Amino acid sequence: MTKLVGFFESFDNLDLIPVEDIAQKLKIRSQLIELENFVANRILYPQAIPTTSIDMETDMVILDMALKINKGKKLSKDFITRFPGLKG
Amino acid sequence: MDLFANQKIRVKEDVYTYIHRSLPSKGEIFVQIGQEVNPEEILGSCQILAGYRKINLAVSLGISPKDVGKYLKKSLTQRIYKDELLAFKPGGLFSGKRIITSPTDGVLDSLDLKTGELRLKFLPHQINVPAGCFGIVDFIDSERLEIGIRTQVTQIFVPLGSGKARSGIIKIISRNNLMDISSISLALADHIIVAGSLIYKDALQAAVSVGVSGIIVGGINAKDYKGMSGGRITLPPKMGSDIGISVLISEGFGSLPIGADIFDVLKKFDGRFAILDGNSNVLNLPSCESDCINKIRKVALGQHVMGTRRPMEDVEAAILKVGQKLRIIAHPFMGEQGHLQSIDNSPTRLDSGISTYMLNIATDFKKIRVPYTNVEII
């Protein structure tokens, strides 16, 4: 089956990123519970794109953390196609 | 230019499937393969010999836990029968009177004055398992005490769930309220409750204590979902989970009202029998029309499949077309539903810096603009 995907679908462990670490890297602080729900919704609907600059910043921090916790693991072909500058 | 969005089936009407009914302990099955059954027909019977139920009387009476003993109408170790008065608090200046009856036959086993919880030990009692639907018995597993009935149902599929298949009577409480511990009462025992936009952890625990069979809710906090699904959010889940109650989450994480498409179906089945399978993310609502048996007779289901396919796998990209019903899957309009009115001819640059095509969607109350990637076709 063909379906729309997003780059977060390339990671199967986004839920393991400590939400406190994400909060520390954001310019605008939000409640941890809201941030945790935000990450969980990105797992549930990875195809969705951020509409605001705050959501974009949050997505970028999540992506940064995801790359860190998956360092050394082979990145998916989809992900490499989206971000050709990155290597596994 | 064609734009694509994921299409997900959330409601399927007039589906012919097997529903599985089982005896909770060793007992006798009364029906035979090929037998036609109606909802009230008893499929089997068994004796429950042991077990406990916890009832938080402090919450139910709206009092401090240390005062629970004053309002208890039976003393510890005394026997009590189903629907007999268990606790009573007269009305005051600012509160109405509260009457708590026993949900089951039992013995008052212990009372925790720190939490206000009463532990009720079950007396041995007989349980009759009704069919709950019109249908035909197609298989009987006498070792697992399970009966498979071919029947006609409406199915509701949701993105998240937890818990084994449990049955009960649908009870609508709310579509968009927050469900906290004060909303849980003994009267909800053995029901599948439609609980609103968010359920808190303490309300979930209270629901398990009073014996609620299942909960349908729009959203849940990620932390609470992890707590009931083995500590992880993996989609689809690698294995089933069960915390003593079955839960379906129709929209996602956070406070989100149950989608209108699902809530409209639930309203039709309010007060009727249903089977909620949290681990398969599906609610089966058997048809209440007696003439459905004529159609069921004509249907052959092939094989005796135990379990249901996971709906998370039933996602496929489809071309967006004007008039389609859409559900928004990201903030700021997450969970809202409406019809696609038009698609922009040129991309719009969002505050996030992304350039994308926008959809113009009419909901029941307003018109909104949403990136095409942030919707699902339903």
mmCIF file with all atom_site columns, N, CA and C in Angstrom, chain A residues 1-5 9 12-17 33-34 36-56 59, chain B residues 4-6 159-160 220-223 226 232-233 235 251-254 313 315-317 327 329-331 334 350-352 354 356 371 373-374 376:
data_model
loop_
_atom_site.group_PDB
_atom_site.id
_atom_site.type_symbol
_atom_site.label_atom_id
_atom_site.label_alt_id
_atom_site.label_comp_id
_atom_site.label_asym_id
_atom_site.label_entity_id
_atom_site.label_seq_id
_atom_site.pdbx_PDB_ins_code
_atom_site.Cartn_x
_atom_site.Cartn_y
_atom_site.Cartn_z
_atom_site.occupancy
_atom_site.B_iso_or_equiv
_atom_site.pdbx_formal_charge
_atom_site.auth_seq_id
_atom_site.auth_comp_id
_atom_site.auth_asym_id
_atom_site.auth_atom_id
_atom_site.pdbx_PDB_model_num
ATOM 1   N N  . MET A 1 1   ? 0.836   -1.210 0.000  1.00 0.00 ? 1   MET A N  1
ATOM 2   C CA . MET A 1 1   ? 0.000   0.000  0.000  1.00 0.00 ? 1   MET A CA 1
ATOM 3   C C  . MET A 1 1   ? 0.865   1.252  0.000  1.00 0.00 ? 1   MET A C  1
ATOM 4   N N  . THR A 1 2   ? 0.480   2.248  -0.777 1.00 0.00 ? 2   THR A N  1
ATOM 5   C CA . THR A 1 2   ? 1.196   3.513  -0.797 1.00 0.00 ? 2   THR A CA 1
ATOM 6   C C  . THR A 1 2   ? 0.580   4.447  0.240  1.00 0.00 ? 2   THR A C  1
ATOM 7   N N  . LYS A 1 3   ? 1.420   5.135  0.998  1.00 0.00 ? 3   LYS A N  1
ATOM 8   C CA . LYS A 1 3   ? 0.878   6.116  1.941  1.00 0.00 ? 3   LYS A CA 1
ATOM 9   C C  . LYS A 1 3   ? 1.852   7.263  2.118  1.00 0.00 ? 3   LYS A C  1
ATOM 10  N N  . LEU A 1 4   ? 1.309   8.388  2.567  1.00 0.00 ? 4   LEU A N  1
ATOM 11  C CA . LEU A 1 4   ? 2.156   9.546  2.845  1.00 0.00 ? 4   LEU A CA 1
ATOM 12  C C  . LEU A 1 4   ? 2.952   9.293  4.116  1.00 0.00 ? 4   LEU A C  1
ATOM 13  N N  . VAL A 1 5   ? 4.245   9.597  4.063  1.00 0.00 ? 5   VAL A N  1
ATOM 14  C CA . VAL A 1 5   ? 5.076   9.420  5.259  1.00 0.00 ? 5   VAL A CA 1
ATOM 15  C C  . VAL A 1 5   ? 5.831   10.717 5.548  1.00 0.00 ? 5   VAL A C  1
ATOM 16  N N  . GLU A 1 9   ? 8.995   9.075  10.586 1.00 0.00 ? 9   GLU A N  1
ATOM 17  C CA . GLU A 1 9   ? 8.678   7.652  10.441 1.00 0.00 ? 9   GLU A CA 1
ATOM 18  C C  . GLU A 1 9   ? 9.953   6.801  10.324 1.00 0.00 ? 9   GLU A C  1
ATOM 19  N N  . ASP A 1 12  ? 12.122  4.574  15.109 1.00 0.00 ? 12  ASP A N  1
ATOM 20  C CA . ASP A 1 12  ? 11.124  3.799  15.854 1.00 0.00 ? 12  ASP A CA 1
ATOM 21  C C  . ASP A 1 12  ? 11.267  3.996  17.367 1.00 0.00 ? 12  ASP A C  1
ATOM 22  N N  . ASN A 1 13  ? 12.049  5.032  17.756 1.00 0.00 ? 13  ASN A N  1
ATOM 23  C CA . ASN A 1 13  ? 12.279  5.210  19.194 1.00 0.00 ? 13  ASN A CA 1
ATOM 24  C C  . ASN A 1 13  ? 12.169  6.673  19.633 1.00 0.00 ? 13  ASN A C  1
ATOM 25  N N  . LEU A 1 14  ? 11.335  7.449  18.929 1.00 0.00 ? 14  LEU A N  1
ATOM 26  C CA . LEU A 1 14  ? 11.169  8.860  19.314 1.00 0.00 ? 14  LEU A CA 1
ATOM 27  C C  . LEU A 1 14  ? 10.632  8.985  20.739 1.00 0.00 ? 14  LEU A C  1
ATOM 28  N N  . ASP A 1 15  ? 9.852   7.985  21.152 1.00 0.00 ? 15  ASP A N  1
ATOM 29  C CA . ASP A 1 15  ? 9.259   8.033  22.494 1.00 0.00 ? 15  ASP A CA 1
ATOM 30  C C  . ASP A 1 15  ? 10.322  7.876  23.593 1.00 0.00 ? 15  ASP A C  1
ATOM 31  N N  . LEU A 1 16  ? 11.531  7.482  23.213 1.00 0.00 ? 16  LEU A N  1
ATOM 32  C CA . LEU A 1 16  ? 12.589  7.312  24.213 1.00 0.00 ? 16  LEU A CA 1
ATOM 33  C C  . LEU A 1 16  ? 13.398  8.595  24.440 1.00 0.00 ? 16  LEU A C  1
ATOM 34  N N  . ILE A 1 17  ? 13.124  9.633  23.629 1.00 0.00 ? 17  ILE A N  1
ATOM 35  C CA . ILE A 1 17  ? 13.844  10.903 23.829 1.00 0.00 ? 17  ILE A CA 1
ATOM 36  C C  . ILE A 1 17  ? 13.313  11.558 25.102 1.00 0.00 ? 17  ILE A C  1
ATOM 37  N N  . ILE A 1 33  ? 4.095   18.197 29.768 1.00 0.00 ? 33  ILE A N  1
ATOM 38  C CA . ILE A 1 33  ? 3.002   17.288 29.366 1.00 0.00 ? 33  ILE A CA 1
ATOM 39  C C  . ILE A 1 33  ? 2.556   17.592 27.931 1.00 0.00 ? 33  ILE A C  1
ATOM 40  N N  . GLU A 1 34  ? 2.535   18.890 27.587 1.00 0.00 ? 34  GLU A N  1
ATOM 41  C CA . GLU A 1 34  ? 2.147   19.285 26.226 1.00 0.00 ? 34  GLU A CA 1
ATOM 42  C C  . GLU A 1 34  ? 3.224   18.878 25.225 1.00 0.00 ? 34  GLU A C  1
ATOM 43  N N  . GLU A 1 36  ? 5.325   16.394 25.549 1.00 0.00 ? 36  GLU A N  1
ATOM 44  C CA . GLU A 1 36  ? 5.302   14.937 25.414 1.00 0.00 ? 36  GLU A CA 1
ATOM 45  C C  . GLU A 1 36  ? 4.165   14.513 24.475 1.00 0.00 ? 36  GLU A C  1
ATOM 46  N N  . ASN A 1 37  ? 3.006   15.199 24.597 1.00 0.00 ? 37  ASN A N  1
ATOM 47  C CA . ASN A 1 37  ? 1.894   14.917 23.684 1.00 0.00 ? 37  ASN A CA 1
ATOM 48  C C  . ASN A 1 37  ? 2.252   15.309 22.251 1.00 0.00 ? 37  ASN A C  1
ATOM 49  N N  . PHE A 1 38  ? 3.002   16.403 22.093 1.00 0.00 ? 38  PHE A N  1
ATOM 50  C CA . PHE A 1 38  ? 3.425   16.858 20.767 1.00 0.00 ? 38  PHE A CA 1
ATOM 51  C C  . PHE A 1 38  ? 4.289   15.783 20.096 1.00 0.00 ? 38  PHE A C  1
ATOM 52  N N  . VAL A 1 39  ? 5.263   15.275 20.842 1.00 0.00 ? 39  VAL A N  1
ATOM 53  C CA . VAL A 1 39  ? 6.149   14.232 20.296 1.00 0.00 ? 39  VAL A CA 1
ATOM 54  C C  . VAL A 1 39  ? 5.327   12.988 19.944 1.00 0.00 ? 39  VAL A C  1
ATOM 55  N N  . ALA A 1 40  ? 4.400   12.618 20.846 1.00 0.00 ? 40  ALA A N  1
ATOM 56  C CA . ALA A 1 40  ? 3.587   11.415 20.610 1.00 0.00 ? 40  ALA A CA 1
ATOM 57  C C  . ALA A 1 40  ? 2.717   11.575 19.369 1.00 0.00 ? 40  ALA A C  1
ATOM 58  N N  . ASN A 1 41  ? 2.193   12.794 19.148 1.00 0.00 ? 41  ASN A N  1
ATOM 59  C CA . ASN A 1 41  ? 1.391   13.017 17.943 1.00 0.00 ? 41  ASN A CA 1
ATOM 60  C C  . ASN A 1 41  ? 2.242   12.983 16.677 1.00 0.00 ? 41  ASN A C  1
ATOM 61  N N  . ARG A 1 42  ? 3.524   13.347 16.812 1.00 0.00 ? 42  ARG A N  1
ATOM 62  C CA . ARG A 1 42  ? 4.435   13.237 15.659 1.00 0.00 ? 42  ARG A CA 1
ATOM 63  C C  . ARG A 1 42  ? 4.690   11.752 15.328 1.00 0.00 ? 42  ARG A C  1
ATOM 64  N N  . ILE A 1 43  ? 4.669   10.897 16.350 1.00 0.00 ? 43  ILE A N  1
ATOM 65  C CA . ILE A 1 43  ? 4.833   9.448  16.109 1.00 0.00 ? 43  ILE A CA 1
ATOM 66  C C  . ILE A 1 43  ? 3.572   8.917  15.417 1.00 0.00 ? 43  ILE A C  1
ATOM 67  N N  . LEU A 1 44  ? 2.423   9.405  15.902 1.00 0.00 ? 44  LEU A N  1
ATOM 68  C CA . LEU A 1 44  ? 1.139   8.917  15.386 1.00 0.00 ? 44  LEU A CA 1
ATOM 69  C C  . LEU A 1 44  ? 0.859   9.426  13.971 1.00 0.00 ? 44  LEU A C  1
ATOM 70  N N  . TYR A 1 45  ? 1.196   10.688 13.725 1.00 0.00 ? 45  TYR A N  1
ATOM 71  C CA . TYR A 1 45  ? 0.925   11.300 12.406 1.00 0.00 ? 45  TYR A CA 1
ATOM 72  C C  . TYR A 1 45  ? 2.226   11.895 11.856 1.00 0.00 ? 45  TYR A C  1
ATOM 73  N N  . PRO A 1 46  ? 3.182   11.061 11.443 1.00 0.00 ? 46  PRO A N  1
ATOM 74  C CA . PRO A 1 46  ? 4.492   11.587 11.025 1.00 0.00 ? 46  PRO A CA 1
ATOM 75  C C  . PRO A 1 46  ? 4.440   12.403 9.737  1.00 0.00 ? 46  PRO A C  1
ATOM 76  N N  . GLN A 1 47  ? 3.364   12.265 8.986  1.00 0.00 ? 47  GLN A N  1
ATOM 77  C CA . GLN A 1 47  ? 3.285   12.996 7.710  1.00 0.00 ? 47  GLN A CA 1
ATOM 78  C C  . GLN A 1 47  ? 2.944   14.475 7.889  1.00 0.00 ? 47  GLN A C  1
ATOM 79  N N  . ALA A 1 48  ? 2.447   14.841 9.085  1.00 0.00 ? 48  ALA A N  1
ATOM 80  C CA . ALA A 1 48  ? 2.021   16.231 9.317  1.00 0.00 ? 48  ALA A CA 1
ATOM 81  C C  . ALA A 1 48  ? 3.229   17.161 9.339  1.00 0.00 ? 48  ALA A C  1
ATOM 82  N N  . ILE A 1 49  ? 3.029   18.379 8.830  1.00 0.00 ? 49  ILE A N  1
ATOM 83  C CA . ILE A 1 49  ? 4.134   19.351 8.819  1.00 0.00 ? 49  ILE A CA 1
ATOM 84  C C  . ILE A 1 49  ? 3.851   20.473 9.825  1.00 0.00 ? 49  ILE A C  1
ATOM 85  N N  . PRO A 1 50  ? 4.914   21.102 10.338 1.00 0.00 ? 50  PRO A N  1
ATOM 86  C CA . PRO A 1 50  ? 4.685   22.208 11.282 1.00 0.00 ? 50  PRO A CA 1
ATOM 87  C C  . PRO A 1 50  ? 4.171   23.447 10.544 1.00 0.00 ? 50  PRO A C  1
ATOM 88  N N  . THR A 1 51  ? 3.214   24.138 11.161 1.00 0.00 ? 51  THR A N  1
ATOM 89  C CA . THR A 1 51  ? 2.682   25.350 10.511 1.00 0.00 ? 51  THR A CA 1
ATOM 90  C C  . THR A 1 51  ? 3.260   26.619 11.133 1.00 0.00 ? 51  THR A C  1
ATOM 91  N N  . THR A 1 52  ? 3.686   26.548 12.383 1.00 0.00 ? 52  THR A N  1
ATOM 92  C CA . THR A 1 52  ? 4.221   27.748 13.045 1.00 0.00 ? 52  THR A CA 1
ATOM 93  C C  . THR A 1 52  ? 5.735   27.612 13.243 1.00 0.00 ? 52  THR A C  1
ATOM 94  N N  . SER A 1 53  ? 6.368   28.742 13.506 1.00 0.00 ? 53  SER A N  1
ATOM 95  C CA . SER A 1 53  ? 7.825   28.715 13.707 1.00 0.00 ? 53  SER A CA 1
ATOM 96  C C  . SER A 1 53  ? 8.174   27.951 15.002 1.00 0.00 ? 53  SER A C  1
ATOM 97  N N  . ILE A 1 54  ? 7.273   28.020 15.993 1.00 0.00 ? 54  ILE A N  1
ATOM 98  C CA . ILE A 1 54  ? 7.529   27.300 17.258 1.00 0.00 ? 54  ILE A CA 1
ATOM 99  C C  . ILE A 1 54  ? 7.485   25.784 17.014 1.00 0.00 ? 54  ILE A C  1
ATOM 100 N N  . ASP A 1 55  ? 6.487   25.351 16.246 1.00 0.00 ? 55  ASP A N  1
ATOM 101 C CA . ASP A 1 55  ? 6.385   23.912 15.936 1.00 0.00 ? 55  ASP A CA 1
ATOM 102 C C  . ASP A 1 55  ? 7.588   23.451 15.104 1.00 0.00 ? 55  ASP A C  1
ATOM 103 N N  . MET A 1 56  ? 8.025   24.332 14.202 1.00 0.00 ? 56  MET A N  1
ATOM 104 C CA . MET A 1 56  ? 9.191   23.976 13.371 1.00 0.00 ? 56  MET A CA 1
ATOM 105 C C  . MET A 1 56  ? 10.432  23.818 14.246 1.00 0.00 ? 56  MET A C  1
ATOM 106 N N  . ASP A 1 59  ? 10.159  20.566 16.065 1.00 0.00 ? 59  ASP A N  1
ATOM 107 C CA . ASP A 1 59  ? 10.456  19.444 15.160 1.00 0.00 ? 59  ASP A CA 1
ATOM 108 C C  . ASP A 1 59  ? 11.966  19.288 14.957 1.00 0.00 ? 59  ASP A C  1
ATOM 109 N N  . PHE B 2 4   ? -2.029  14.269 -2.716 1.00 0.00 ? 4   PHE B N  1
ATOM 110 C CA . PHE B 2 4   ? -2.432  13.037 -2.018 1.00 0.00 ? 4   PHE B CA 1
ATOM 111 C C  . PHE B 2 4   ? -2.501  13.255 -0.513 1.00 0.00 ? 4   PHE B C  1
ATOM 112 N N  . ALA B 2 5   ? -3.409  12.499 0.118  1.00 0.00 ? 5   ALA B N  1
ATOM 113 C CA . ALA B 2 5   ? -3.464  12.450 1.590  1.00 0.00 ? 5   ALA B CA 1
ATOM 114 C C  . ALA B 2 5   ? -3.776  11.003 1.968  1.00 0.00 ? 5   ALA B C  1
ATOM 115 N N  . ASN B 2 6   ? -3.447  10.645 3.188  1.00 0.00 ? 6   ASN B N  1
ATOM 116 C CA . ASN B 2 6   ? -3.753  9.279  3.624  1.00 0.00 ? 6   ASN B CA 1
ATOM 117 C C  . ASN B 2 6   ? -5.251  9.126  3.864  1.00 0.00 ? 6   ASN B C  1
ATOM 118 N N  . PRO B 2 159 ? -7.036  5.031  16.113 1.00 0.00 ? 159 PRO B N  1
ATOM 119 C CA . PRO B 2 159 ? -5.575  4.875  15.982 1.00 0.00 ? 159 PRO B CA 1
ATOM 120 C C  . PRO B 2 159 ? -4.871  4.249  17.183 1.00 0.00 ? 159 PRO B C  1
ATOM 121 N N  . LEU B 2 160 ? -5.468  4.354  18.383 1.00 0.00 ? 160 LEU B N  1
ATOM 122 C CA . LEU B 2 160 ? -4.780  3.868  19.581 1.00 0.00 ? 160 LEU B CA 1
ATOM 123 C C  . LEU B 2 160 ? -5.727  3.066  20.461 1.00 0.00 ? 160 LEU B C  1
ATOM 124 N N  . ILE B 2 220 ? -5.677  11.186 25.081 1.00 0.00 ? 220 ILE B N  1
ATOM 125 C CA . ILE B 2 220 ? -5.063  10.737 26.337 1.00 0.00 ? 220 ILE B CA 1
ATOM 126 C C  . ILE B 2 220 ? -3.678  11.371 26.410 1.00 0.00 ? 220 ILE B C  1
ATOM 127 N N  . ASN B 2 221 ? -3.209  11.653 27.605 1.00 0.00 ? 221 ASN B N  1
ATOM 128 C CA . ASN B 2 221 ? -1.844  12.165 27.723 1.00 0.00 ? 221 ASN B CA 1
ATOM 129 C C  . ASN B 2 221 ? -0.844  11.040 27.433 1.00 0.00 ? 221 ASN B C  1
ATOM 130 N N  . ALA B 2 222 ? 0.214   11.399 26.708 1.00 0.00 ? 222 ALA B N  1
ATOM 131 C CA . ALA B 2 222 ? 1.191   10.390 26.274 1.00 0.00 ? 222 ALA B CA 1
ATOM 132 C C  . ALA B 2 222 ? 1.735   9.596  27.468 1.00 0.00 ? 222 ALA B C  1
ATOM 133 N N  . LYS B 2 223 ? 1.941   10.297 28.580 1.00 0.00 ? 223 LYS B N  1
ATOM 134 C CA . LYS B 2 223 ? 2.503   9.633  29.763 1.00 0.00 ? 223 LYS B CA 1
ATOM 135 C C  . LYS B 2 223 ? 1.556   8.524  30.254 1.00 0.00 ? 223 LYS B C  1
ATOM 136 N N  . LYS B 2 226 ? 1.558   5.581  27.803 1.00 0.00 ? 226 LYS B N  1
ATOM 137 C CA . LYS B 2 226 ? 2.747   4.732  27.999 1.00 0.00 ? 226 LYS B CA 1
ATOM 138 C C  . LYS B 2 226 ? 2.541   3.819  29.197 1.00 0.00 ? 226 LYS B C  1
ATOM 139 N N  . ARG B 2 232 ? 5.897   2.183  26.200 1.00 0.00 ? 232 ARG B N  1
ATOM 140 C CA . ARG B 2 232 ? 6.366   2.646  24.903 1.00 0.00 ? 232 ARG B CA 1
ATOM 141 C C  . ARG B 2 232 ? 5.216   3.155  24.040 1.00 0.00 ? 232 ARG B C  1
ATOM 142 N N  . ILE B 2 233 ? 5.550   4.006  23.068 1.00 0.00 ? 233 ILE B N  1
ATOM 143 C CA . ILE B 2 233 ? 4.586   4.361  22.024 1.00 0.00 ? 233 ILE B CA 1
ATOM 144 C C  . ILE B 2 233 ? 5.180   3.853  20.715 1.00 0.00 ? 233 ILE B C  1
ATOM 145 N N  . LEU B 2 235 ? 4.082   2.144  16.933 1.00 0.00 ? 235 LEU B N  1
ATOM 146 C CA . LEU B 2 235 ? 2.918   1.948  16.067 1.00 0.00 ? 235 LEU B CA 1
ATOM 147 C C  . LEU B 2 235 ? 3.278   1.120  14.846 1.00 0.00 ? 235 LEU B C  1
ATOM 148 N N  . GLU B 2 251 ? -8.688  9.944  18.643 1.00 0.00 ? 251 GLU B N  1
ATOM 149 C CA . GLU B 2 251 ? -8.060  11.032 17.889 1.00 0.00 ? 251 GLU B CA 1
ATOM 150 C C  . GLU B 2 251 ? -6.543  11.084 18.017 1.00 0.00 ? 251 GLU B C  1
ATOM 151 N N  . GLY B 2 252 ? -6.036  11.103 19.246 1.00 0.00 ? 252 GLY B N  1
ATOM 152 C CA . GLY B 2 252 ? -4.590  11.218 19.404 1.00 0.00 ? 252 GLY B CA 1
ATOM 153 C C  . GLY B 2 252 ? -4.230  11.599 20.822 1.00 0.00 ? 252 GLY B C  1
ATOM 154 N N  . PHE B 2 253 ? -3.091  12.282 20.968 1.00 0.00 ? 253 PHE B N  1
ATOM 155 C CA . PHE B 2 253 ? -2.577  12.619 22.306 1.00 0.00 ? 253 PHE B CA 1
ATOM 156 C C  . PHE B 2 253 ? -2.935  14.058 22.681 1.00 0.00 ? 253 PHE B C  1
ATOM 157 N N  . GLY B 2 254 ? -3.363  14.226 23.926 1.00 0.00 ? 254 GLY B N  1
ATOM 158 C CA . GLY B 2 254 ? -3.811  15.526 24.407 1.00 0.00 ? 254 GLY B CA 1
ATOM 159 C C  . GLY B 2 254 ? -5.324  15.523 24.543 1.00 0.00 ? 254 GLY B C  1
ATOM 160 N N  . GLU B 2 313 ? -2.851  -0.621 9.749  1.00 0.00 ? 313 GLU B N  1
ATOM 161 C CA . GLU B 2 313 ? -2.277  -1.064 8.491  1.00 0.00 ? 313 GLU B CA 1
ATOM 162 C C  . GLU B 2 313 ? -3.171  -0.704 7.308  1.00 0.00 ? 313 GLU B C  1
ATOM 163 N N  . VAL B 2 315 ? -4.146  1.936  5.849  1.00 0.00 ? 315 VAL B N  1
ATOM 164 C CA . VAL B 2 315 ? -3.985  3.328  5.437  1.00 0.00 ? 315 VAL B CA 1
ATOM 165 C C  . VAL B 2 315 ? -3.458  3.319  4.017  1.00 0.00 ? 315 VAL B C  1
ATOM 166 N N  . GLU B 2 316 ? -4.054  4.154  3.173  1.00 0.00 ? 316 GLU B N  1
ATOM 167 C CA . GLU B 2 316 ? -3.586  4.225  1.800  1.00 0.00 ? 316 GLU B CA 1
ATOM 168 C C  . GLU B 2 316 ? -3.715  5.650  1.297  1.00 0.00 ? 316 GLU B C  1
ATOM 169 N N  . ALA B 2 317 ? -2.734  6.087  0.523  1.00 0.00 ? 317 ALA B N  1
ATOM 170 C CA . ALA B 2 317 ? -2.798  7.443  -0.017 1.00 0.00 ? 317 ALA B CA 1
ATOM 171 C C  . ALA B 2 317 ? -3.852  7.495  -1.117 1.00 0.00 ? 317 ALA B C  1
ATOM 172 N N  . ARG B 2 327 ? -10.337 14.886 8.032  1.00 0.00 ? 327 ARG B N  1
ATOM 173 C CA . ARG B 2 327 ? -10.081 15.058 9.472  1.00 0.00 ? 327 ARG B CA 1
ATOM 174 C C  . ARG B 2 327 ? -8.694  15.680 9.614  1.00 0.00 ? 327 ARG B C  1
ATOM 175 N N  . ILE B 2 329 ? -5.182  16.437 11.343 1.00 0.00 ? 329 ILE B N  1
ATOM 176 C CA . ILE B 2 329 ? -4.351  15.600 12.217 1.00 0.00 ? 329 ILE B CA 1
ATOM 177 C C  . ILE B 2 329 ? -3.202  16.363 12.877 1.00 0.00 ? 329 ILE B C  1
ATOM 178 N N  . ALA B 2 330 ? -3.253  17.682 12.797 1.00 0.00 ? 330 ALA B N  1
ATOM 179 C CA . ALA B 2 330 ? -2.187  18.468 13.454 1.00 0.00 ? 330 ALA B CA 1
ATOM 180 C C  . ALA B 2 330 ? -2.773  19.764 13.975 1.00 0.00 ? 330 ALA B C  1
ATOM 181 N N  . HIS B 2 331 ? -2.089  20.327 14.951 1.00 0.00 ? 331 HIS B N  1
ATOM 182 C CA . HIS B 2 331 ? -2.542  21.594 15.515 1.00 0.00 ? 331 HIS B CA 1
ATOM 183 C C  . HIS B 2 331 ? -2.378  22.694 14.470 1.00 0.00 ? 331 HIS B C  1
ATOM 184 N N  . MET B 2 334 ? -6.406  20.321 15.195 1.00 0.00 ? 334 MET B N  1
ATOM 185 C CA . MET B 2 334 ? -6.357  18.861 15.326 1.00 0.00 ? 334 MET B CA 1
ATOM 186 C C  . MET B 2 334 ? -7.685  18.267 15.800 1.00 0.00 ? 334 MET B C  1
ATOM 187 N N  . LEU B 2 350 ? 4.226   29.150 4.916  1.00 0.00 ? 350 LEU B N  1
ATOM 188 C CA . LEU B 2 350 ? 3.719   29.131 6.285  1.00 0.00 ? 350 LEU B CA 1
ATOM 189 C C  . LEU B 2 350 ? 4.685   29.853 7.226  1.00 0.00 ? 350 LEU B C  1
ATOM 190 N N  . ASP B 2 351 ? 4.208   30.144 8.438  1.00 0.00 ? 351 ASP B N  1
ATOM 191 C CA . ASP B 2 351 ? 5.073   30.755 9.459  1.00 0.00 ? 351 ASP B CA 1
ATOM 192 C C  . ASP B 2 351 ? 6.297   29.888 9.753  1.00 0.00 ? 351 ASP B C  1
ATOM 193 N N  . SER B 2 352 ? 6.132   28.596 9.551  1.00 0.00 ? 352 SER B N  1
ATOM 194 C CA . SER B 2 352 ? 7.244   27.672 9.815  1.00 0.00 ? 352 SER B CA 1
ATOM 195 C C  . SER B 2 352 ? 8.331   27.759 8.755  1.00 0.00 ? 352 SER B C  1
ATOM 196 N N  . ILE B 2 354 ? 7.843   26.651 5.653  1.00 0.00 ? 354 ILE B N  1
ATOM 197 C CA . ILE B 2 354 ? 7.568   25.637 4.634  1.00 0.00 ? 354 ILE B CA 1
ATOM 198 C C  . ILE B 2 354 ? 6.584   26.194 3.602  1.00 0.00 ? 354 ILE B C  1
ATOM 199 N N  . THR B 2 356 ? 3.801   25.216 0.938  1.00 0.00 ? 356 THR B N  1
ATOM 200 C CA . THR B 2 356 ? 2.968   24.044 0.649  1.00 0.00 ? 356 THR B CA 1
ATOM 201 C C  . THR B 2 356 ? 1.600   24.465 0.132  1.00 0.00 ? 356 THR B C  1
ATOM 202 N N  . PRO B 2 371 ? -2.639  22.853 5.618  1.00 0.00 ? 371 PRO B N  1
ATOM 203 C CA . PRO B 2 371 ? -1.745  22.221 4.627  1.00 0.00 ? 371 PRO B CA 1
ATOM 204 C C  . PRO B 2 371 ? -2.271  20.827 4.243  1.00 0.00 ? 371 PRO B C  1
ATOM 205 N N  . THR B 2 373 ? -0.903  18.117 3.762  1.00 0.00 ? 373 THR B N  1
ATOM 206 C CA . THR B 2 373 ? -0.294  16.974 4.464  1.00 0.00 ? 373 THR B CA 1
ATOM 207 C C  . THR B 2 373 ? -0.902  16.757 5.851  1.00 0.00 ? 373 THR B C  1
ATOM 208 N N  . ASN B 2 374 ? -1.611  17.765 6.354  1.00 0.00 ? 374 ASN B N  1
ATOM 209 C CA . ASN B 2 374 ? -2.107  17.701 7.731  1.00 0.00 ? 374 ASN B CA 1
ATOM 210 C C  . ASN B 2 374 ? -3.556  17.243 7.820  1.00 0.00 ? 374 ASN B C  1
ATOM 211 N N  . GLU B 2 376 ? -6.423  13.817 6.923  1.00 0.00 ? 376 GLU B N  1
ATOM 212 C CA . GLU B 2 376 ? -6.694  12.435 6.505  1.00 0.00 ? 376 GLU B CA 1
ATOM 213 C C  . GLU B 2 376 ? -8.053  12.432 5.829  1.00 0.00 ? 376 GLU B C  1
#
